[in-house]
Amino acid sequence: MAEIIQKDGTWVFDGDTLRLTPGRDKNVGLLRRELGELTVPLAALAGISFEQGKKSGRLRLRLRDGADPLLQATGGRLTEPHDPYQLIVESDRYGVAEYLADEVRNALLLEQVPSGPVDAYLLAGPSVPLSVSAGDGTASFDGERVRLEWKWQAEDAKSAGGPRVLALADIVAVEWQPSVGLENGHLRFTVRAAPAKVPPKYDPNAVELWGFRKDPLMALVAAAVQARLPHPSAPVLDAASPAEPTALPAPASAPEDDHDALLRRLRELGELHRSGVLTEEEFTLAKQAVLRRM
């Protein structure tokens, strides 16, 4: 086991997973503190680096594309204090940091973990229910519905319609964008059959963010929703099964590659269940649906 303890946080690697615990230093971002401890499986890692500086160094994790719903929803736009995959290392602990990085690299080589993208989330999103108030509204998510409530600063185009409730089944995408310079940020939900996008300031499916302290916490809502949406890179076979209950089963001579795809889907479901994305009931139902298709 390799472990490094710093004011910025603690990283522990046991050969299979990395546990990332944020520190209590005042420079630790609010998002990292609210996320709490993260458990990152080795299979989700694409690499690790350690950069030395005169006064401090930095450990950085690189995750495989599509492995983490938080990174998927934020599009790599998390700034340094809020990025849970960075750790500031004091100069007297450089040796320990290098040892941990080497241990992770060796494990990736021994386990032959590919560095390419994945088509299923390998990390669970933030737990629900959760609610965050920032910018011109409050966004809440209970695992099935998103509720947007407006503050008095919101434009009439939003507040006139009252609180907005979006069913998870109607959401096709979610995006978190921080404010940069004079540009405001936003948390936006793309809804099925909705009209063309309008600026977040007037969009009833978006919360506008003004660059205040709690803005990064909206990324938690984005990640929680993203974790429960179909993976953007999921194979076409992941589409819902035909609605007709009397549909005939696939013939015994179905192509071999279809069978292989179903086997891969079973493995993906198992990973989602183990990581906590799927409940026991959801896993059982999904597994039965795949087995019926086989």
mmCIF file of C-alpha atoms in Angstrom, residues 4 6 8 50-51 55-59 87-97:
data_model
loop_
_atom_site.group_PDB
_atom_site.id
_atom_site.type_symbol
_atom_site.label_atom_id
_atom_site.label_comp_id
_atom_site.label_asym_id
_atom_site.label_seq_id
_atom_site.Cartn_x
_atom_site.Cartn_y
_atom_site.Cartn_z
ATOM 1 C CA ILE A 4 0.667 10.293 1.089
ATOM 2 C CA GLN A 6 -0.763 16.420 2.997
ATOM 3 C CA ASP A 8 -4.308 19.496 0.724
ATOM 4 C CA PHE A 50 4.075 14.114 -10.470
ATOM 5 C CA GLU A 51 5.413 17.606 -11.163
ATOM 6 C CA LYS A 55 8.226 25.179 -3.041
ATOM 7 C CA SER A 56 5.627 22.501 -3.808
ATOM 8 C CA GLY A 57 4.796 19.813 -6.314
ATOM 9 C CA ARG A 58 1.611 18.380 -7.712
ATOM 10 C CA LEU A 59 0.232 14.883 -8.212
ATOM 11 C CA LEU A 87 -2.960 17.026 -4.901
ATOM 12 C CA ILE A 88 -0.488 19.699 -3.792
ATOM 13 C CA VAL A 89 2.649 18.071 -2.348
ATOM 14 C CA GLU A 90 5.076 19.802 0.014
ATOM 15 C CA SER A 91 8.738 19.653 -0.999
ATOM 16 C CA ASP A 92 9.778 17.396 1.888
ATOM 17 C CA ARG A 93 7.327 14.706 0.651
ATOM 18 C CA TYR A 94 8.523 14.509 -2.949
ATOM 19 C CA GLY A 95 9.976 11.035 -2.409
ATOM 20 C CA VAL A 96 6.655 9.702 -1.110
ATOM 21 C CA ALA A 97 4.779 11.263 -4.037
#
